[in-house]
Amino acid sequence: MSLYGRIFLLNAAVLVLAAGLLLGPVTVSTPVLLGEAVVVLCGLVLMLVLNAVLLRVGLAPLGRLGRAMATADLRRPGTRPEVTGRGEIADLTAAFNAMLDRLETERATSSGRVLTAQEAERQRIARELHDEVGQTLTAVLLQLKHAAGHAPGELREDLRQAQETTRASLEEIRRIARRLRPGVLEELGLHSALRSLAGELSTSRLRVTTHLAPGTVPLDPATELVVYRVAQEGLTNAARHSGAGHVELRLGPAPGGGTRLLVRDDGRGTGGAAEGAGIGGMRERALLVGAELRVGPGEAGGTEVRLDLPARRATAPAPVPAAAPGGVPVPVPSLPPSPPPSSSPAPTPGHER
C-alpha cells in the first residue's frame, strides 16, 4: 500500500470512530453538562492517541530510512537499511541503497586515481631529489673538501664544519627520497621494507621492534604498497605525536583468516583528538583493497593501528602497473566490490595532528 493510502486509511479510521460516537447514545445538552463534557473530552483524547499510534506505526519505515541516511558513511561501506514491505517507502529504501552502491564505487574509483597519482608524484619528487639536489650537494661537498685543503688554517675549521653540514643535508635528502619511493619494497619485498622502515625510525628515545611471521600468504603489489604506507603512517604518528618509548610492528595471519598488520605503541593514547589527513589517507587506502582499518586505544594503553586484509586479497592477481610521468611504473590499486557489513566496533580517532 502506498504512503498516501496508509495515511488516508488511518485518518479515515479515526473519523469513522468519531462518527460512531456521534451516532451512538451519547447526547450533548445545552448548556453542556459536566458529565457530557467529560465524555466528549475522553473521546477526543482517545481519537488523538489512536491517530498518533497508527501514524507512528505506518511511518516507522520512513523513520528507519531517515536514521540510515543520517548515519551513512562512505568510509565504512557495506551497511544498508533493510527493504521491507512494498510501496513508496520500500522503493525509496531500494533507491537509497542503489545510490550508496554507486557512490561507494565512484569514491573507490576516484580515490584509486588520486592515490595512484600521489605515488607517481612521490616517485618523481624522489627521483629529482636524488638526481638533482643530491648531485648538487655532492658537488658542493667536493668543492668544500678541495677548498679546505688549500685554505689558511684559520678558515680550514670553518670549511670543515660546512662540509659536515653539507654531508648531513645530503644524508637527509637521501633519507627523504627513500621514504618517498620505497625501492626496497619493489626489490626485496614487504618484510625487508618493513624492517628497513622500522630501522629508520628507531632512535635512542624510541625503540621499534618488528615481528614478521614467516610464511605469510603472498600479497599482490597493490596490497603490499597499502600495507607499507599504513605501517609508515602509523610508525610516523607514534614517533611524532604519541610520546612513546616503544612501538611494536607486527605482520602475520589474522585470527579469522587473511593477513593482519598491527602497529602498537605505549604512548599517551589518542586523547580524543580528531582524525587528521594521515589517518584519512590510511582509510582511503584500506578501502581500495577491501581491508578493515581500526585506529584507537590499545588493550594495554597507547594507540593501536590494525589493518585486516581479507583472505581473498591474498590470491588476487597483480594489477597492471600504470606508467607514471617519466616512465616510472606505479602500482595501481585494484577496486574490490563493496565488502559485507562489519560487526567490529567503530574506529576511534587517532593521534594524527
Coordinates of C-alpha atoms in Angstrom, one line a residue:
M1 CA 0.0 0.0 0.0
S2 CA 1.2 3.5 -0.8
L3 CA 2.1 6.0 1.8
Y4 CA -0.8 8.2 0.8
G5 CA -3.2 5.2 1.2
R6 CA -1.9 4.4 4.6
I7 CA -2.3 7.9 6.0
F8 CA -5.8 8.2 4.4
L9 CA -6.9 4.9 6.0
L10 CA -5.5 5.9 9.3
N11 CA -7.3 9.2 9.4
A12 CA -10.5 7.6 8.0
A13 CA -10.4 5.1 10.9
V14 CA -10.3 7.9 13.4
L15 CA -13.1 9.8 11.6
V16 CA -15.3 6.7 11.5
L17 CA -14.7 6.3 15.2
A18 CA -15.8 9.9 15.8
A19 CA -18.9 9.5 13.6
G20 CA -19.8 6.3 15.6
L21 CA -19.6 8.2 18.8
L22 CA -21.9 11.0 17.4
L23 CA -24.5 8.4 16.1
G24 CA -24.4 6.5 19.4
P25 CA -26.3 7.1 22.5
V26 CA -24.1 10.0 23.6
T27 CA -26.0 13.3 23.6
V28 CA -24.9 16.8 24.4
S29 CA -27.3 19.2 26.2
T30 CA -27.4 23.0 26.1
P31 CA -25.8 24.1 28.3
V32 CA -23.3 21.3 28.4
L33 CA -23.4 19.2 31.5
L34 CA -20.2 18.2 33.3
G35 CA -20.6 14.5 32.6
E36 CA -21.2 15.1 28.9
A37 CA -18.1 17.3 28.6
V38 CA -16.0 14.6 30.3
V39 CA -17.3 12.0 27.8
V40 CA -16.6 14.3 24.8
L41 CA -13.1 15.1 26.1
C42 CA -12.3 11.4 26.7
G43 CA -13.4 10.6 23.2
L44 CA -11.3 13.3 21.7
V45 CA -8.2 12.2 23.6
L46 CA -8.9 8.6 22.6
M47 CA -9.1 9.6 18.9
L48 CA -5.9 11.7 19.1
V49 CA -4.0 8.9 20.8
L50 CA -5.3 6.3 18.3
N51 CA -4.3 8.6 15.4
A52 CA -0.8 9.2 16.8
V53 CA -0.2 5.5 17.4
L54 CA -1.4 4.5 13.9
L55 CA 0.7 7.2 12.2
R56 CA 3.8 6.1 14.2
V57 CA 3.3 2.5 13.1
G58 CA 2.6 3.5 9.5
L59 CA 5.6 5.9 9.2
A60 CA 8.1 3.7 11.1
P61 CA 9.9 2.5 7.9
L62 CA 10.4 6.1 6.9
G63 CA 12.0 6.9 10.3
R64 CA 14.4 3.9 9.9
L65 CA 15.3 5.1 6.5
G66 CA 16.0 8.7 7.8
R67 CA 18.3 7.3 10.6
A68 CA 20.1 5.2 8.0
M69 CA 20.6 8.3 5.8
A70 CA 21.9 10.3 8.8
T71 CA 24.5 7.6 9.8
A72 CA 25.6 6.6 6.3
D73 CA 29.4 6.9 6.0
L74 CA 31.2 6.1 2.7
R75 CA 34.4 5.5 4.6
R76 CA 32.8 2.4 6.2
P77 CA 30.9 0.8 3.3
G78 CA 28.6 -2.2 3.4
T79 CA 25.9 -1.1 5.8
R80 CA 22.5 -0.9 4.2
P81 CA 18.9 -0.3 5.5
E82 CA 16.7 -3.3 5.1
V83 CA 14.0 -3.1 2.4
T84 CA 10.7 -4.2 3.9
G85 CA 7.2 -4.3 2.5
R86 CA 6.0 -2.7 -0.7
G87 CA 5.1 0.8 -1.8
E88 CA 6.9 4.2 -1.9
I89 CA 8.9 3.6 1.3
A90 CA 10.3 0.3 0.0
D91 CA 11.1 1.9 -3.4
L92 CA 12.7 4.8 -1.6
T93 CA 14.9 2.5 0.5
A94 CA 15.9 0.5 -2.5
A95 CA 16.8 3.6 -4.4
F96 CA 18.8 4.9 -1.4
N97 CA 20.8 1.5 -1.3
A98 CA 21.5 1.8 -5.0
M99 CA 22.7 5.3 -4.6
L100 CA 25.1 4.2 -1.8
D101 CA 26.4 1.4 -4.0
R102 CA 27.1 3.9 -6.8
L103 CA 28.7 6.5 -4.5
E104 CA 30.9 3.9 -2.9
T105 CA 32.0 2.6 -6.3
E106 CA 32.7 6.2 -7.6
R107 CA 34.5 7.1 -4.4
A108 CA 36.7 4.0 -4.6
T109 CA 37.5 4.8 -8.3
S110 CA 38.4 8.4 -7.7
S111 CA 40.4 7.5 -4.5
G112 CA 42.3 5.0 -6.5
R113 CA 43.2 7.5 -9.2
V114 CA 44.2 10.1 -6.6
L115 CA 46.4 7.7 -4.7
T116 CA 48.0 6.4 -7.9
A117 CA 48.8 10.0 -8.9
Q118 CA 50.1 10.6 -5.5
E119 CA 52.5 7.6 -5.7
A120 CA 53.6 8.8 -9.1
E121 CA 54.3 12.3 -7.8
R122 CA 56.2 10.8 -4.8
Q123 CA 58.4 8.9 -7.2
R124 CA 59.0 11.9 -9.4
I125 CA 60.0 14.1 -6.4
A126 CA 62.2 11.3 -5.0
R127 CA 64.0 11.0 -8.4
E128 CA 64.5 14.7 -8.6
L129 CA 65.8 14.9 -5.0
H130 CA 68.3 12.1 -5.8
D131 CA 69.3 13.1 -9.2
E132 CA 69.3 16.9 -9.0
V133 CA 69.6 18.0 -5.4
G134 CA 71.7 15.1 -4.3
Q135 CA 74.2 15.5 -7.1
T136 CA 74.4 19.3 -6.5
L137 CA 75.1 18.7 -2.8
T138 CA 77.7 16.1 -3.7
A139 CA 79.5 18.6 -6.0
V140 CA 79.3 21.3 -3.2
L141 CA 80.8 18.7 -0.8
L142 CA 83.7 18.0 -3.1
Q143 CA 84.3 21.7 -3.7
L144 CA 84.4 22.3 0.1
K145 CA 86.8 19.5 0.5
H146 CA 89.1 20.9 -2.1
A147 CA 88.9 24.4 -0.6
A148 CA 89.6 23.1 2.9
G149 CA 92.8 21.5 1.6
H150 CA 94.1 24.8 0.2
A151 CA 92.6 27.3 2.7
P152 CA 94.6 29.0 5.5
G153 CA 94.5 27.4 8.9
E154 CA 92.0 30.0 10.4
L155 CA 89.5 29.1 7.7
R156 CA 90.0 25.4 7.5
E157 CA 87.9 24.6 10.5
D158 CA 85.0 26.7 9.3
L159 CA 85.1 24.9 5.9
R160 CA 85.2 21.5 7.6
Q161 CA 82.1 22.5 9.6
A162 CA 80.4 23.5 6.3
Q163 CA 81.4 20.1 4.9
E164 CA 79.8 18.3 7.8
T165 CA 76.6 20.4 7.4
T166 CA 76.5 19.6 3.7
R167 CA 77.1 15.9 4.3
A168 CA 74.3 15.8 6.9
S169 CA 72.0 17.6 4.4
L170 CA 72.9 15.1 1.7
E171 CA 72.1 12.2 4.0
E172 CA 68.7 13.8 4.9
I173 CA 67.9 14.3 1.3
R174 CA 68.7 10.6 0.6
R175 CA 66.6 9.5 3.6
I176 CA 63.6 11.6 2.4
A177 CA 64.0 10.2 -1.1
R178 CA 64.0 6.6 0.2
R179 CA 60.8 7.3 2.2
L180 CA 59.1 8.9 -0.8
R181 CA 60.0 6.0 -3.0
P182 CA 60.2 2.6 -1.2
G183 CA 62.6 1.0 -3.7
V184 CA 63.3 -1.8 -1.1
L185 CA 59.7 -2.8 -1.4
E186 CA 60.0 -3.4 -5.1
E187 CA 63.4 -5.0 -4.9
L188 CA 63.4 -7.1 -1.7
G189 CA 59.8 -7.5 -0.7
L190 CA 57.4 -6.4 2.0
H191 CA 59.2 -7.9 5.0
S192 CA 62.5 -6.3 4.2
A193 CA 60.8 -3.0 3.5
L194 CA 59.1 -3.0 6.9
R195 CA 62.3 -3.9 8.7
S196 CA 64.1 -1.1 6.9
L197 CA 61.3 1.3 7.8
A198 CA 61.5 0.3 11.5
G199 CA 65.2 0.8 11.5
E200 CA 64.9 4.3 10.1
L201 CA 62.5 5.4 12.8
S202 CA 64.4 3.7 15.7
T203 CA 66.2 6.2 17.8
S204 CA 67.7 6.4 21.3
R205 CA 64.3 7.6 22.6
L206 CA 62.1 5.3 20.5
R207 CA 62.6 1.6 20.2
V208 CA 60.8 -0.1 17.3
T209 CA 60.5 -3.9 17.3
T210 CA 59.3 -6.0 14.4
H211 CA 57.5 -9.4 14.5
L212 CA 57.0 -10.5 10.9
A213 CA 55.6 -14.0 10.8
P214 CA 57.3 -16.3 8.2
G215 CA 55.3 -17.9 5.6
T216 CA 52.7 -15.2 5.3
V217 CA 50.4 -15.6 2.3
P218 CA 51.8 -13.5 -0.6
L219 CA 50.0 -10.3 -1.4
D220 CA 49.7 -8.6 -4.7
P221 CA 51.9 -5.4 -5.3
A222 CA 49.0 -3.0 -4.8
T223 CA 48.1 -4.6 -1.4
E224 CA 51.8 -4.6 -0.4
L225 CA 52.0 -0.9 -1.1
V226 CA 48.9 -0.3 1.0
V227 CA 50.4 -2.3 3.9
Y228 CA 53.7 -0.4 3.7
R229 CA 52.0 3.0 3.6
V230 CA 49.8 2.2 6.6
A231 CA 52.8 1.0 8.6
Q232 CA 54.7 4.1 7.6
E233 CA 52.0 6.4 8.7
G234 CA 51.4 4.5 11.9
L235 CA 55.1 4.5 12.9
T236 CA 55.5 8.2 11.9
N237 CA 52.5 9.2 14.1
A238 CA 53.9 7.2 17.0
A239 CA 57.3 8.8 16.7
R240 CA 55.9 12.4 16.3
H241 CA 52.8 12.6 18.5
S242 CA 52.5 9.7 21.0
G243 CA 55.5 10.3 23.2
A244 CA 56.0 6.5 23.2
G245 CA 59.2 4.8 24.1
H246 CA 58.4 1.5 22.4
V247 CA 56.5 0.7 19.2
E248 CA 55.6 -2.8 18.1
L249 CA 55.2 -3.6 14.4
R250 CA 53.5 -7.0 13.6
L251 CA 52.6 -8.7 10.3
G252 CA 51.0 -12.1 10.2
P253 CA 47.9 -14.2 9.8
A254 CA 44.6 -12.7 11.1
P255 CA 42.6 -14.8 13.6
G256 CA 39.7 -15.1 11.2
G257 CA 41.8 -15.7 8.1
G258 CA 43.6 -13.2 5.8
T259 CA 46.5 -11.0 6.9
R260 CA 46.8 -8.5 9.8
L261 CA 49.2 -5.6 10.2
L262 CA 49.4 -4.2 13.7
V263 CA 51.3 -1.0 14.9
R264 CA 51.0 -0.6 18.7
D265 CA 52.8 1.9 20.9
D266 CA 52.9 2.6 24.7
G267 CA 52.4 6.4 24.4
R268 CA 49.8 8.7 25.7
G269 CA 46.9 7.4 23.5
T270 CA 44.5 9.2 21.2
G271 CA 43.3 11.7 23.8
G272 CA 40.1 12.3 21.9
A273 CA 41.9 14.1 19.1
A274 CA 40.2 14.4 15.7
E275 CA 41.4 12.4 12.8
G276 CA 43.8 14.2 10.5
A277 CA 44.7 13.8 6.9
G278 CA 47.2 11.0 7.6
I279 CA 44.6 8.7 9.1
G280 CA 42.1 9.7 6.5
G281 CA 44.6 8.6 3.9
M282 CA 45.1 5.3 5.6
R283 CA 41.3 4.7 5.5
E284 CA 41.2 5.5 1.8
R285 CA 44.0 3.0 1.1
A286 CA 42.3 0.3 3.2
L287 CA 39.0 0.8 1.2
L288 CA 40.9 0.3 -2.1
V289 CA 41.9 -3.3 -1.1
G290 CA 38.8 -4.2 0.8
A291 CA 40.6 -4.1 4.1
E292 CA 39.3 -3.0 7.5
L293 CA 41.2 -0.4 9.4
R294 CA 40.9 0.4 13.1
V295 CA 42.7 3.2 14.9
G296 CA 42.1 3.5 18.6
P297 CA 43.3 2.8 22.1
G298 CA 45.2 -0.4 22.6
E299 CA 44.4 -3.1 25.2
A300 CA 47.3 -2.0 27.5
G301 CA 47.1 1.7 26.7
G302 CA 48.7 3.7 24.0
T303 CA 47.4 3.6 20.4
E304 CA 46.8 0.7 18.1
V305 CA 46.6 0.7 14.3
R306 CA 45.2 -2.5 13.0
L307 CA 44.7 -3.3 9.3
D308 CA 42.9 -6.6 8.5
L309 CA 43.2 -7.8 4.9
P310 CA 40.6 -10.4 3.8
A311 CA 41.8 -13.8 2.6
R312 CA 40.5 -13.2 -0.9
R313 CA 43.1 -10.4 -1.3
A314 CA 45.9 -12.9 -0.8
T315 CA 45.3 -14.7 -4.0
A316 CA 44.2 -11.8 -6.1
P317 CA 46.2 -11.3 -9.4
A318 CA 48.7 -8.5 -9.5
P319 CA 47.3 -5.4 -11.3
V320 CA 48.9 -4.0 -14.3
P321 CA 51.3 -1.1 -13.4
A322 CA 50.4 2.3 -14.8
A323 CA 53.0 4.5 -16.3
A324 CA 53.9 7.5 -14.2
P325 CA 55.4 10.7 -15.5
G326 CA 58.9 10.0 -16.7
G327 CA 58.2 6.3 -17.5
V328 CA 58.3 5.1 -13.9
P329 CA 55.7 2.3 -13.3
V330 CA 53.3 2.9 -10.4
P331 CA 51.2 0.1 -8.9
V332 CA 47.5 0.7 -9.5
P333 CA 45.3 -0.4 -6.6
S334 CA 42.5 -2.7 -7.8
L335 CA 39.0 -1.8 -6.9
P336 CA 37.2 -4.6 -5.0
P337 CA 33.4 -4.9 -4.6
S338 CA 31.8 -3.4 -1.6
P339 CA 32.7 -5.5 1.5
P340 CA 30.0 -7.1 3.6
P341 CA 28.7 -5.3 6.7
S342 CA 31.2 -5.4 9.5
S343 CA 30.3 -6.1 13.1
S344 CA 33.5 -4.7 14.5
P345 CA 33.4 -1.6 16.7
A346 CA 33.6 1.7 15.0
P347 CA 37.1 3.1 14.9
T348 CA 38.1 5.8 17.3
P349 CA 40.1 8.9 16.3
G350 CA 43.8 8.5 16.0
H351 CA 46.5 10.8 17.2
E352 CA 47.3 12.4 13.9
R353 CA 47.7 16.2 14.4

